[in-house]
mmCIF file of C-alpha atoms and ligand atoms in Angstrom:
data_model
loop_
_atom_site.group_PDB
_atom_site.id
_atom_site.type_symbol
_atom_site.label_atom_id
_atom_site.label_comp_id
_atom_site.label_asym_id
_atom_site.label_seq_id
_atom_site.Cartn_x
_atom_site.Cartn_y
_atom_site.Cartn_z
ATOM 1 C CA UNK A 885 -12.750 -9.956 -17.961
ATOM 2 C CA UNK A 886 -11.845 -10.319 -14.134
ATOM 3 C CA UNK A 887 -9.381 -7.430 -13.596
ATOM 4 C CA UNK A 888 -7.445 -7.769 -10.500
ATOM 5 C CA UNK A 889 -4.587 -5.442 -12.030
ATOM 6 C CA UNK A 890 -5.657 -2.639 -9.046
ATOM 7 C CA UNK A 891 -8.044 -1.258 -7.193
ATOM 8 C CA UNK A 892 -7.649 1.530 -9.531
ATOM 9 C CA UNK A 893 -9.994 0.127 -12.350
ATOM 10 C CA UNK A 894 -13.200 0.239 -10.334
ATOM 11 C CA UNK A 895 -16.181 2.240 -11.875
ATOM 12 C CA UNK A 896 -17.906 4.610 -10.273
ATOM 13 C CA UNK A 897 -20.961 2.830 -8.162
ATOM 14 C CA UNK A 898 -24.604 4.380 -8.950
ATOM 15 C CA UNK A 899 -24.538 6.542 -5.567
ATOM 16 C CA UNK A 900 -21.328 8.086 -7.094
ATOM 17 C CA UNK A 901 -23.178 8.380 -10.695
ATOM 18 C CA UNK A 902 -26.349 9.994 -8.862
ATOM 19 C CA UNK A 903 -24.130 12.153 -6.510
ATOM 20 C CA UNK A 904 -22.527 13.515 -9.575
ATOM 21 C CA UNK A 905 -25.196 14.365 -11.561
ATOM 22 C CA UNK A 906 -26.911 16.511 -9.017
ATOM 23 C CA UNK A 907 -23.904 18.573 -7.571
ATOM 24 C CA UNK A 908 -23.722 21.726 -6.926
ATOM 25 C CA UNK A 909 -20.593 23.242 -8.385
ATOM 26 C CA UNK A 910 -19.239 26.596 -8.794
ATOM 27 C CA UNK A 911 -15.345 27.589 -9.864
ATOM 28 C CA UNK A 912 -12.776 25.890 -7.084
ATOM 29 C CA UNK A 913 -9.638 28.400 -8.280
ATOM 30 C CA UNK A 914 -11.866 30.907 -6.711
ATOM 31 C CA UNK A 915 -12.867 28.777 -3.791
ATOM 32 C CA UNK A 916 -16.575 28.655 -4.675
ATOM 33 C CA UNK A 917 -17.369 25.369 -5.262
ATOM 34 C CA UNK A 918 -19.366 23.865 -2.457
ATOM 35 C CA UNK A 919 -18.962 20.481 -2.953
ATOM 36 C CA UNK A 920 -15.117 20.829 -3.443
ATOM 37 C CA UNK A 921 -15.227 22.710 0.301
ATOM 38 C CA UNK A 922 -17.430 20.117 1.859
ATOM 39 C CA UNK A 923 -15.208 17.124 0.763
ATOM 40 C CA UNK A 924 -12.102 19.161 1.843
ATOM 41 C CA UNK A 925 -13.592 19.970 4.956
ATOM 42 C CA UNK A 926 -14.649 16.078 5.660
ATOM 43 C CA UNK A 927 -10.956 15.153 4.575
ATOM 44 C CA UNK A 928 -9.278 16.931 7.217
ATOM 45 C CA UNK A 929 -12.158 15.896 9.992
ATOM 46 C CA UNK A 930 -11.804 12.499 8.966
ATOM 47 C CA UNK A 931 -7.814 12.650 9.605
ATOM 48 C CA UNK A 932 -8.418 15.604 12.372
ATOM 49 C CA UNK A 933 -6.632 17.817 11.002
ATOM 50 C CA UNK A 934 -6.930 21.586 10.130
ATOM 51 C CA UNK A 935 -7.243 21.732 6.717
ATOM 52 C CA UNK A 936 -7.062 19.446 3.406
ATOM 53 C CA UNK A 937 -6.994 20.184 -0.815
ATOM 54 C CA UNK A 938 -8.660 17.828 -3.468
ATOM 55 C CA UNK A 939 -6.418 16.651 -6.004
ATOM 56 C CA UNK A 940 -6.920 14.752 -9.196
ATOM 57 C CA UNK A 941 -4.244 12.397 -8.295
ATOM 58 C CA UNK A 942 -2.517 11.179 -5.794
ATOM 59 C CA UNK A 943 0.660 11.489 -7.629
ATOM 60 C CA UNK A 944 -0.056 14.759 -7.127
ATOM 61 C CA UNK A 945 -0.697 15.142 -3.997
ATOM 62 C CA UNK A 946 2.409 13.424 -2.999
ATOM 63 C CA UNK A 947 4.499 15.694 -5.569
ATOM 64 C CA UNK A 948 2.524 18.799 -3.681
ATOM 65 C CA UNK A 949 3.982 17.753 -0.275
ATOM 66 C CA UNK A 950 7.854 16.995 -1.673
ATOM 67 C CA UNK A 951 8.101 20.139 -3.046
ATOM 68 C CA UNK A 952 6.606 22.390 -0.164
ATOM 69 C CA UNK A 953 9.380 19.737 2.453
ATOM 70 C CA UNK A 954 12.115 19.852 0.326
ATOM 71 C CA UNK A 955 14.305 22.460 -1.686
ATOM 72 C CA UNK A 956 16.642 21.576 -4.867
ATOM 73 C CA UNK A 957 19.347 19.924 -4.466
ATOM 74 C CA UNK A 958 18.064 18.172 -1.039
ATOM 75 C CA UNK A 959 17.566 14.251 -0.444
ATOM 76 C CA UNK A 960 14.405 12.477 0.267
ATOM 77 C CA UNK A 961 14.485 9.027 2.248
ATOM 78 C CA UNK A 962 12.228 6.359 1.338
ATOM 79 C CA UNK A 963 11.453 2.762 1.472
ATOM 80 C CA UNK A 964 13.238 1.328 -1.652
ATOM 81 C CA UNK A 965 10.517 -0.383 -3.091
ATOM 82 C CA UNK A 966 8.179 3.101 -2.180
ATOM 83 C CA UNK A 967 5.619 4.237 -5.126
ATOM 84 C CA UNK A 968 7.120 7.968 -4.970
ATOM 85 C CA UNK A 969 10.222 6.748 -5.790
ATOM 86 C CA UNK A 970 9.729 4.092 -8.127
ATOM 87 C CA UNK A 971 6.060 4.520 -9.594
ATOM 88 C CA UNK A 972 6.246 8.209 -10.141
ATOM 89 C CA UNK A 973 7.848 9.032 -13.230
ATOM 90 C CA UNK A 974 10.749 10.862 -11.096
ATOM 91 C CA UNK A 975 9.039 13.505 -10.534
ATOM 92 C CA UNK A 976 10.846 14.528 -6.888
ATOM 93 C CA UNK A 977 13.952 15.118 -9.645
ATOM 94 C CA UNK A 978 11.705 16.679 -12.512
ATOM 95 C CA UNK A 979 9.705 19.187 -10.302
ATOM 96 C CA UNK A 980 11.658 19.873 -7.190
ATOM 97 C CA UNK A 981 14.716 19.236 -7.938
ATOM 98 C CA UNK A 982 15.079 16.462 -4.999
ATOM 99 C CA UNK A 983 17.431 13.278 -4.946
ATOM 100 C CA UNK A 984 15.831 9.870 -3.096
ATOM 101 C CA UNK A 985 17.714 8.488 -0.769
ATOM 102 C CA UNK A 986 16.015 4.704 -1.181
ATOM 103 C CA UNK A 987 16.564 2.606 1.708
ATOM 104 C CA UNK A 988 16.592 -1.389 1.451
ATOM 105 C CA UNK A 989 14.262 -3.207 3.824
ATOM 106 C CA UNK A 990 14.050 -6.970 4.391
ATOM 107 C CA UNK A 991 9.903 -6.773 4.816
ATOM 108 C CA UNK A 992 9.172 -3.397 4.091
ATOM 109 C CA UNK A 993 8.895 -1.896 7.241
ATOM 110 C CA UNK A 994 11.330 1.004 7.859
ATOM 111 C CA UNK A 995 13.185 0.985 11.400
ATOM 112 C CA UNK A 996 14.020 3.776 12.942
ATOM 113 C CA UNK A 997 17.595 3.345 13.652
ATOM 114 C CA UNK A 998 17.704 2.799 9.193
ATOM 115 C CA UNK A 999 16.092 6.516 9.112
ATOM 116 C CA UNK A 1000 19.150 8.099 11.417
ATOM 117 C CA UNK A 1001 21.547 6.323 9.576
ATOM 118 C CA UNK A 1002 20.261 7.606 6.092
ATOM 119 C CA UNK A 1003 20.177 11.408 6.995
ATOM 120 C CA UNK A 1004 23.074 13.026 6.081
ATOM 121 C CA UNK A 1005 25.381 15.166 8.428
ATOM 122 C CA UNK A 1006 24.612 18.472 8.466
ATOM 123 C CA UNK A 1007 28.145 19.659 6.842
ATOM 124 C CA UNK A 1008 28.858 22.135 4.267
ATOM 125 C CA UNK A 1009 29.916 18.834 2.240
ATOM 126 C CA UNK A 1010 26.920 16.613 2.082
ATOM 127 C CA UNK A 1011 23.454 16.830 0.726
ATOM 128 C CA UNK A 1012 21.426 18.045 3.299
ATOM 129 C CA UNK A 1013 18.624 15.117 4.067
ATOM 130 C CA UNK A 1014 14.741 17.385 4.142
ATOM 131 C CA UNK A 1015 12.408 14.704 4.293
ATOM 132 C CA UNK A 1016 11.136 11.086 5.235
ATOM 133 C CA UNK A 1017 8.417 9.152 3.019
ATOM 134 C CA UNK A 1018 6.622 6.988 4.698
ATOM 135 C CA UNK A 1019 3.661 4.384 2.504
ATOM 136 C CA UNK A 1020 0.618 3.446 4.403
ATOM 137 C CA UNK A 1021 -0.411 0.397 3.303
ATOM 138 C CA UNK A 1022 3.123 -0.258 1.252
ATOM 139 C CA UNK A 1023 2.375 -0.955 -2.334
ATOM 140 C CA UNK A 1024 4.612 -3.562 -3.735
ATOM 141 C CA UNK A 1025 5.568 -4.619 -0.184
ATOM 142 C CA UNK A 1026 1.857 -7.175 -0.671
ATOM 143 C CA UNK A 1027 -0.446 -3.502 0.677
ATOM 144 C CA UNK A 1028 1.414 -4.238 4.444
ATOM 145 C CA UNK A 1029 -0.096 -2.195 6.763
ATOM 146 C CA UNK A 1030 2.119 0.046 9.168
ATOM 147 C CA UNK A 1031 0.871 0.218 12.653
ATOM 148 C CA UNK A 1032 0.562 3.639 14.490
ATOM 149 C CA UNK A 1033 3.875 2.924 16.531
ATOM 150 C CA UNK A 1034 5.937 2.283 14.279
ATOM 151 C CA UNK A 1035 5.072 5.483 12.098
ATOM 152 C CA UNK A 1036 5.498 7.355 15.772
ATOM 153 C CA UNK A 1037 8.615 6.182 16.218
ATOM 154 C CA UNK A 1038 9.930 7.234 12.991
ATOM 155 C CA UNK A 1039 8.122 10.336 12.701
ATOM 156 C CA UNK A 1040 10.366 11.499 15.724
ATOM 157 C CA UNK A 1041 13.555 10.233 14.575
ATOM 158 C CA UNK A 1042 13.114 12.480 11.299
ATOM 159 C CA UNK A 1043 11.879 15.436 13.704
ATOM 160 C CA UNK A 1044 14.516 14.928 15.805
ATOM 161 C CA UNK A 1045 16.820 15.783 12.732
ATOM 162 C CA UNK A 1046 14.707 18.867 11.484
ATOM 163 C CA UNK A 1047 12.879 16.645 8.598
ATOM 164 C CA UNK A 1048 9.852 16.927 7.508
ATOM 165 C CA UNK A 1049 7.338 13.488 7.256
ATOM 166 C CA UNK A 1050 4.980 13.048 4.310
ATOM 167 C CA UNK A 1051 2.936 10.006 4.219
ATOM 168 C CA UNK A 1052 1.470 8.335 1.100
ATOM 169 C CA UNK A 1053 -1.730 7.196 2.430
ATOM 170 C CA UNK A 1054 -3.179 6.095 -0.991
ATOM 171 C CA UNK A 1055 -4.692 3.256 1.005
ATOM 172 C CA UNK A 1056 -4.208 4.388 4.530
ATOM 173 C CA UNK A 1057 -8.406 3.177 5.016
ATOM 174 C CA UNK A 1058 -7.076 -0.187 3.874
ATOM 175 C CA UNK A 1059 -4.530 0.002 6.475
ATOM 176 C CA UNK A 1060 -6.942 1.218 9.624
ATOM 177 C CA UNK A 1061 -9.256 -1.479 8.427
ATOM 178 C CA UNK A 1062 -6.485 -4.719 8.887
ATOM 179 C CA UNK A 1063 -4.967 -2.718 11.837
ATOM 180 C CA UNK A 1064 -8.698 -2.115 13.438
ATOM 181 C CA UNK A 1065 -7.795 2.005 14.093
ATOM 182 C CA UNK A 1066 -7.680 4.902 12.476
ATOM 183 C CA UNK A 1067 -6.766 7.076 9.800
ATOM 184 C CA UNK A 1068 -6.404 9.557 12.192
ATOM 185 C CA UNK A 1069 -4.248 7.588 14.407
ATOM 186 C CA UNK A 1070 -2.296 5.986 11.595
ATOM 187 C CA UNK A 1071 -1.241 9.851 10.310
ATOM 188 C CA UNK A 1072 -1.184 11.907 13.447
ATOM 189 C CA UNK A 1073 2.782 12.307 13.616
ATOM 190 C CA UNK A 1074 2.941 13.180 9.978
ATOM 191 C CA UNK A 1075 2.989 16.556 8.842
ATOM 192 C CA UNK A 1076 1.659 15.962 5.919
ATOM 193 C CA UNK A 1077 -0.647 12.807 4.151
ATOM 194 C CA UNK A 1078 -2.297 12.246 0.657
ATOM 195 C CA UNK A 1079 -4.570 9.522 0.938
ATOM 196 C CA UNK A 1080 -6.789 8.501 -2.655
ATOM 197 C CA UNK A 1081 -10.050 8.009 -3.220
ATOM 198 C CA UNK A 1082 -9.739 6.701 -6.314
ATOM 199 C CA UNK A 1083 -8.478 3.524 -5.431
ATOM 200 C CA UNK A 1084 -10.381 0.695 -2.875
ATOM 201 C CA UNK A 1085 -12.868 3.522 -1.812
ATOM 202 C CA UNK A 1086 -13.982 3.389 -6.317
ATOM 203 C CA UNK A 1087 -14.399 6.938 -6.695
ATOM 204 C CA UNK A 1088 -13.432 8.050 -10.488
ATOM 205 C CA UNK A 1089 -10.512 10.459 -9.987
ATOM 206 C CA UNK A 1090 -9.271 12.307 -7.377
ATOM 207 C CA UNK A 1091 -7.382 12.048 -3.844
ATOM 208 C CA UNK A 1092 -6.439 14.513 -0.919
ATOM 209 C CA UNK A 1093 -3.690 16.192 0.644
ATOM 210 C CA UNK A 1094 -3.969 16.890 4.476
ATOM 211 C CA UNK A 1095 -2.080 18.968 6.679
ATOM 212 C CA UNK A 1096 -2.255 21.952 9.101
ATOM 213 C CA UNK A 1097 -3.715 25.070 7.325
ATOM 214 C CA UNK A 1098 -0.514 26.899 6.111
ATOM 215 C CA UNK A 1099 0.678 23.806 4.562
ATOM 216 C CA UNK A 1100 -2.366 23.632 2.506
ATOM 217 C CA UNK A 1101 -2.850 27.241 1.341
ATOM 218 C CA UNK A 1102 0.921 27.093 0.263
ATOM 219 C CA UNK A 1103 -0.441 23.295 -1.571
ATOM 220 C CA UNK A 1104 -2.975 25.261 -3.125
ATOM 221 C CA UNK A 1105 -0.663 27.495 -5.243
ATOM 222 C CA UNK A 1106 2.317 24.624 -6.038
ATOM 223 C CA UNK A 1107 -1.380 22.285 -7.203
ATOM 224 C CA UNK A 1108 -1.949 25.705 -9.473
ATOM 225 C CA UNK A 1109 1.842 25.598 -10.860
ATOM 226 C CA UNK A 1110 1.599 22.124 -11.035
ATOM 227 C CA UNK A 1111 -1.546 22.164 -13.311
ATOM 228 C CA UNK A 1112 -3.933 21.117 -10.864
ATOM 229 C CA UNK A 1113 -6.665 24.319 -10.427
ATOM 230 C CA UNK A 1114 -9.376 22.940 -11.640
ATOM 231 C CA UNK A 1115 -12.677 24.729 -12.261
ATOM 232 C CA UNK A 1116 -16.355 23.467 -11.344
ATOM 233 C CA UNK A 1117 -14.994 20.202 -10.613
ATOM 234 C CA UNK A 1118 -17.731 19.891 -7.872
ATOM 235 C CA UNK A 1119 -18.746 16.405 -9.908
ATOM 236 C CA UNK A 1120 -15.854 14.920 -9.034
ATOM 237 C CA UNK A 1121 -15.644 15.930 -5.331
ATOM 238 C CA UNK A 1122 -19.504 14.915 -5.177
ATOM 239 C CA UNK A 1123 -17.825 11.153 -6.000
ATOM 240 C CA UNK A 1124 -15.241 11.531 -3.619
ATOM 241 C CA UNK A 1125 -18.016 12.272 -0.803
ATOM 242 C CA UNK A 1126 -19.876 9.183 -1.702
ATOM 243 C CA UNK A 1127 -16.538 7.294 -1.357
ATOM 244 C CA UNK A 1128 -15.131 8.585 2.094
ATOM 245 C CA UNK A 1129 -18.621 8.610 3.772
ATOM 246 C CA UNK A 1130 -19.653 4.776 1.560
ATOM 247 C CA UNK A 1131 -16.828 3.031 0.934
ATOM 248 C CA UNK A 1132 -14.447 2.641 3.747
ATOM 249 C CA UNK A 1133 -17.194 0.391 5.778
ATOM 250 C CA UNK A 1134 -16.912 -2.403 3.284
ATOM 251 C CA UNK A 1135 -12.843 -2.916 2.534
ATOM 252 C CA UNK A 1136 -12.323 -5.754 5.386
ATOM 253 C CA UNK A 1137 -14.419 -7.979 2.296
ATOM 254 C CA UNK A 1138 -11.482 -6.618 -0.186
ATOM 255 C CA UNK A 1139 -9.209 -8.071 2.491
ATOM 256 C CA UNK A 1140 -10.651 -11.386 3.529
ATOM 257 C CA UNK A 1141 -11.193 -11.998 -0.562
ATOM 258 C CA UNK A 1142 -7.440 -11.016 -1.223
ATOM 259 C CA UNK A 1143 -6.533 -13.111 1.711
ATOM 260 C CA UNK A 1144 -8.682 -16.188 0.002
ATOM 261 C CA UNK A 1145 -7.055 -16.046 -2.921
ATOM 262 C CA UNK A 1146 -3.394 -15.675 -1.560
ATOM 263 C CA UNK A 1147 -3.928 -19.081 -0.228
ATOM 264 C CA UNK A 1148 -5.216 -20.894 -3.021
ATOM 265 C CA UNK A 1149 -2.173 -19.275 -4.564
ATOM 266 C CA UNK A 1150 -0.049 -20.110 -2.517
ATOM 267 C CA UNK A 1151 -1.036 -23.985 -2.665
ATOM 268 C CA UNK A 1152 0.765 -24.095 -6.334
ATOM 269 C CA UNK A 1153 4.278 -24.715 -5.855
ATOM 270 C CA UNK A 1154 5.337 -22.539 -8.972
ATOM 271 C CA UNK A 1155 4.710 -19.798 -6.278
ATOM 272 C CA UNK A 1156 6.379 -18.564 -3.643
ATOM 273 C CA UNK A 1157 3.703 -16.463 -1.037
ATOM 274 C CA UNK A 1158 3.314 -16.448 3.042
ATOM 275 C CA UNK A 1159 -0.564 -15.834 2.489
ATOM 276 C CA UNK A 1160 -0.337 -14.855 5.998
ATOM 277 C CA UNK A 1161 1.100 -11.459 5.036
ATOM 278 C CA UNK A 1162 -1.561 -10.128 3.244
ATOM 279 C CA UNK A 1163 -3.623 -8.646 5.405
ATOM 280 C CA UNK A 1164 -5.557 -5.667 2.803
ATOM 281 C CA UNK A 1165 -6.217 -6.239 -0.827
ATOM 282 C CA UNK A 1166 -3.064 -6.211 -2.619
ATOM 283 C CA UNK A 1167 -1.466 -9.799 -3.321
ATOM 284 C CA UNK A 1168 2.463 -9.500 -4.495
ATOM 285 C CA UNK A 1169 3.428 -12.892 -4.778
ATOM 286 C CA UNK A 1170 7.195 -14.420 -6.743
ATOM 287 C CA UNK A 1171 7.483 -17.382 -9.580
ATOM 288 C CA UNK A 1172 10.059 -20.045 -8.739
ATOM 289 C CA UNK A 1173 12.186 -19.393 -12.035
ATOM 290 C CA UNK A 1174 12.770 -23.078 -11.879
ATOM 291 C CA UNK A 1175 8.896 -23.807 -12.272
ATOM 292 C CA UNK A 1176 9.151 -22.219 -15.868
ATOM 293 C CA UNK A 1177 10.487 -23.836 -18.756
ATOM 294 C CA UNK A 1178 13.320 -21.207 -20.753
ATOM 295 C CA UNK A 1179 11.510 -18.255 -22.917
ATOM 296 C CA UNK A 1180 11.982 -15.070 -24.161
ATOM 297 C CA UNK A 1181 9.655 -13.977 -21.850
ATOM 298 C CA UNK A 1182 9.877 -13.264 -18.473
ATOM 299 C CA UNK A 1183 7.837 -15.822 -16.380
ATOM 300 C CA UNK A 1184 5.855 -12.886 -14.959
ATOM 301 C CA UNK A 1185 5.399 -12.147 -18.193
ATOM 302 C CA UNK A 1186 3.630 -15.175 -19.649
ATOM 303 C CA UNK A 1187 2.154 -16.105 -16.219
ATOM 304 C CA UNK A 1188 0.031 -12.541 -16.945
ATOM 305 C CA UNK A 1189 -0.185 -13.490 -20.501
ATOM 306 C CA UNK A 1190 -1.509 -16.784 -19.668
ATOM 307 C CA UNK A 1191 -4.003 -15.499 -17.215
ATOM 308 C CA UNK A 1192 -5.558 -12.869 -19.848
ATOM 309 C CA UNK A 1193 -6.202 -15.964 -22.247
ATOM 310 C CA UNK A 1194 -8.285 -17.110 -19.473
ATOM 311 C CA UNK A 1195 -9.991 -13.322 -18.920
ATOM 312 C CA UNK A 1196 -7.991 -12.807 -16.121
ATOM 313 C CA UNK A 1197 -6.158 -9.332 -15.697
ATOM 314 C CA UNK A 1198 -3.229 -8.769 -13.226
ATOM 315 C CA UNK A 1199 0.045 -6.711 -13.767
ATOM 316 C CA UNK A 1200 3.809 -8.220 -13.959
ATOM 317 C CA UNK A 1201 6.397 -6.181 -11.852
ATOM 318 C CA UNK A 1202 10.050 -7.271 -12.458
ATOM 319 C CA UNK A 1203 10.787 -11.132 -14.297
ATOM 320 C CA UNK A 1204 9.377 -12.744 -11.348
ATOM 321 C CA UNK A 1205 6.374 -10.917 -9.629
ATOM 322 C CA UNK A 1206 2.922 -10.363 -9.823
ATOM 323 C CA UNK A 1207 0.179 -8.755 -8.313
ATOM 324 C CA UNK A 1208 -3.496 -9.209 -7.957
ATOM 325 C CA UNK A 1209 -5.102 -6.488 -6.106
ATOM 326 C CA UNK A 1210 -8.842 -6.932 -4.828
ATOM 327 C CA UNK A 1211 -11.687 -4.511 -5.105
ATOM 328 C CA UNK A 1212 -15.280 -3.859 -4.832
ATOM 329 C CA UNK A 1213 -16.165 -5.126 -8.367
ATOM 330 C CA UNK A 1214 -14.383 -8.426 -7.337
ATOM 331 C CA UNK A 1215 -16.461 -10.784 -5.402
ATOM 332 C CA UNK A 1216 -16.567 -14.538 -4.039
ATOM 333 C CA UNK A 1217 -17.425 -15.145 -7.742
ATOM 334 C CA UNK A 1218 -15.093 -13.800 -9.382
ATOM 335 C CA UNK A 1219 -12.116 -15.221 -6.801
ATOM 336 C CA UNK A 1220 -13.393 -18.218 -7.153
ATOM 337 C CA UNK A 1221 -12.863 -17.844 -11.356
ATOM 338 C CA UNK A 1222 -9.031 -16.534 -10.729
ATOM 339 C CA UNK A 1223 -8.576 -19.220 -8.646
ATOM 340 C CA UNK A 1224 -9.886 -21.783 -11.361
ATOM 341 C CA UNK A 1225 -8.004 -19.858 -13.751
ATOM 342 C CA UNK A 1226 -4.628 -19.848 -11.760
ATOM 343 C CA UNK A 1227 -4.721 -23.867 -11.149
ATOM 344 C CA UNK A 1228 -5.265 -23.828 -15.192
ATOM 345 C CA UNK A 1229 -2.659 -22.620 -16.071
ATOM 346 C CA UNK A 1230 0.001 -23.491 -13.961
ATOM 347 C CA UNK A 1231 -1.173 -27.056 -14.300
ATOM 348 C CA UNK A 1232 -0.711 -26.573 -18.348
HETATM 349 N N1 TLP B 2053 -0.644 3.182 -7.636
HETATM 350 C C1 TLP B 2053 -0.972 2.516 -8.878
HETATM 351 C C2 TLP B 2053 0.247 2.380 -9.775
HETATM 352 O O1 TLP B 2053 0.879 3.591 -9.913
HETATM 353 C C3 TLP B 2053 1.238 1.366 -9.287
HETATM 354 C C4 TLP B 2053 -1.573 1.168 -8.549
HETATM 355 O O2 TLP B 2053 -2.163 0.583 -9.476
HETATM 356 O O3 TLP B 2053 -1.447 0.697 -7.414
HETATM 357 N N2 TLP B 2053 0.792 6.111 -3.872
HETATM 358 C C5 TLP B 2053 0.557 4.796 -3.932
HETATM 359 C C6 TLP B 2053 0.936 3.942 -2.775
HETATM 360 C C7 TLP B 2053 -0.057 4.238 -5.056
HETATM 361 O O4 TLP B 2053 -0.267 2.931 -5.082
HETATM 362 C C8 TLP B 2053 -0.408 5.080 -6.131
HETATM 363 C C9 TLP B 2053 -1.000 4.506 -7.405
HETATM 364 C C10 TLP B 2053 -0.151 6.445 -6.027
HETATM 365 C C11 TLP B 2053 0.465 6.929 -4.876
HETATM 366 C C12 TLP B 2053 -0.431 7.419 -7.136
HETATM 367 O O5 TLP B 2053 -1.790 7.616 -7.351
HETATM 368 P P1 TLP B 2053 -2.313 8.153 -8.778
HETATM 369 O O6 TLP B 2053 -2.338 6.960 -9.677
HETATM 370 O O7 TLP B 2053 -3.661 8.688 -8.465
HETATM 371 O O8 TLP B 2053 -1.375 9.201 -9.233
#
């Protein structure tokens, strides 16, 4: 099988295996696992910041930083097709007691004059509005990148108004690689960012949380009410090392692959995808409804269906999308089979 579903399926590469295997680990509720403390402290260097906390997930990391912005009964803005809003099980509602404010986009990209117009007056009659979400690369909008200006500019419209900004930087190496800067850069007006390393950069669990160093020791105990003290969990960090200092170098293949792809893709006319906007390793692309004959079925559906017959794996989102994400078990190979595989069926 050729599983383009996400970047999240990648195994753990034999530097990550070896790394494991010899870490030294001690018990991280205490603070005394070394490994855990040398990943955290590369974390925040990396995004020059003071401080950062290790994670298993980046759900979590994001659920973390809405809870320490927000109180209950406040409102979150947010891209509408965001992950924390729509990929996280609600947990802004189930944990902190926050409503999202989702806010429509025509290409995924947030302006700043949307942002004022979302947060609520500060009257004793309206909810107040605590804290912007920002997605760097954005998900479902095809991994788009968001450049360091644009995150500026809406950093200080939310400042302006007393929020708070959280980024979900699950991918935000993806996005300094297609936008040639940064992490660093791509963060800096945020107060706070989770970024993964579980996803392109193939570690086997875990992501960060980054932020100045009250923010995290106050992370540290919500990760502890949250479930998330873990003990000598050193051989996971020891992964995590391998990934930020390995894997970051080698994600502009991810993107020139995805980008490869997206065009043969976009060649069929059952399929309806500007290859020109992916520019990482996430591929969101529509079915023209008319293209598929009537079924109970969505066409998504059976176009994912039809793809696994041919040992092809990608995920369905809606009736009409579907997305093939790139990774570093995916090579020219193995785009070249999708591709094969894609022509096949439509074809049929
Ligand atoms: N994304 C997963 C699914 O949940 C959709 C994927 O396969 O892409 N932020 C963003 C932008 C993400 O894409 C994800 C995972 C997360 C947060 C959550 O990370 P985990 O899965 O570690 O909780």
């Amino acid at each position: 099988m050729i599983d383009l579903r996400s970047d999240t399926v990648t195994h753990p590469t034999p530097a990550m295996r070896r790394a494991m295997a010899e870490a030294e680990v001690g018990d991280d509720v205490y603070g005394e696992d070394p490994t855990v403390r040398r990943l955290e402290e590369l974390a925040a260097a990396t995004l020059e910041r003071q401080a950062a906390l290790f994670v298993p997930t980046g759900t979590m990391g994001n659920q973390i930083a809405v809870h320490l912005h927000t109180h209950p009964g406040s409102e979150v803005i947010i891209e509408a097709r965001g992950h924390i809003f729509n990929f996280e099980m609600g947990a802004m509602a189930a944990l902190s007691g926050a409503l999202p404010r989702p806010v429509t986009t025509e290409n995924g990209l947030l302006e700043p004059d949307q942002v004022e117009a979302a947060i609520n007056p500060k009257v004793n009659y309206r909810t107040p509005t605590k804290l912007l979400c920002l997605e760097n690369t954005h998900n479902l909008w095809s991994g788009l990148p968001m450049d360091a200006a644009r995150t500026r500019a809406l950093a200080r419209v939310a400042h302006q108004h007393g929020l708070a900004v959280h980024l979900d930087g699950a991918r935000i190496f993806n996005a300094a690689t297609a936008l040639q800067t940064s992490a660093a850069e791509l963060a800096r007006e945020c107060d706070s960012v989770m970024f993964c390393l579980s996803k392109g950069l193939a570690a086997p669990v875990g992501s960060m949380l980054v932020g100045d160093a009250d923010f995290i020791a106050e992370a540290r105990r919500v990760r502890k009410i949250f479930g998330g003290g873990m003990r000598q969990v050193g051989v996971l960090a020891a992964a995590g090392l391998v990934a930020l200092t390995e894997m970051v170098g080698r994600l502009a293949e991810d993107h020139a692959r995805a980008r490869r792809l997206a065009e043969a893709l976009a060649e069929h006319p059952a399929v309806e995808l500007d290859p020109a906007r992916i520019q990482t390793n996430i591929i969101v692309f529509r079915l023209r409804p008319e293209a598929f004959a009537a079924a109970p079925l969505p066409p998504s559906q059976r176009f994912v269906a039809g793809m696994r017959e041919r040992r092809i794996l990608c995920g369905a989102f809606g009736a009409l999308e579907v997305r093939m994400v790139t990774h570093y078990e995916i090579g020219d190979a193995e785009i070249e089979a999708a591709i094969r595989a894609v022509r096949d069926y439509l074809t049929a």
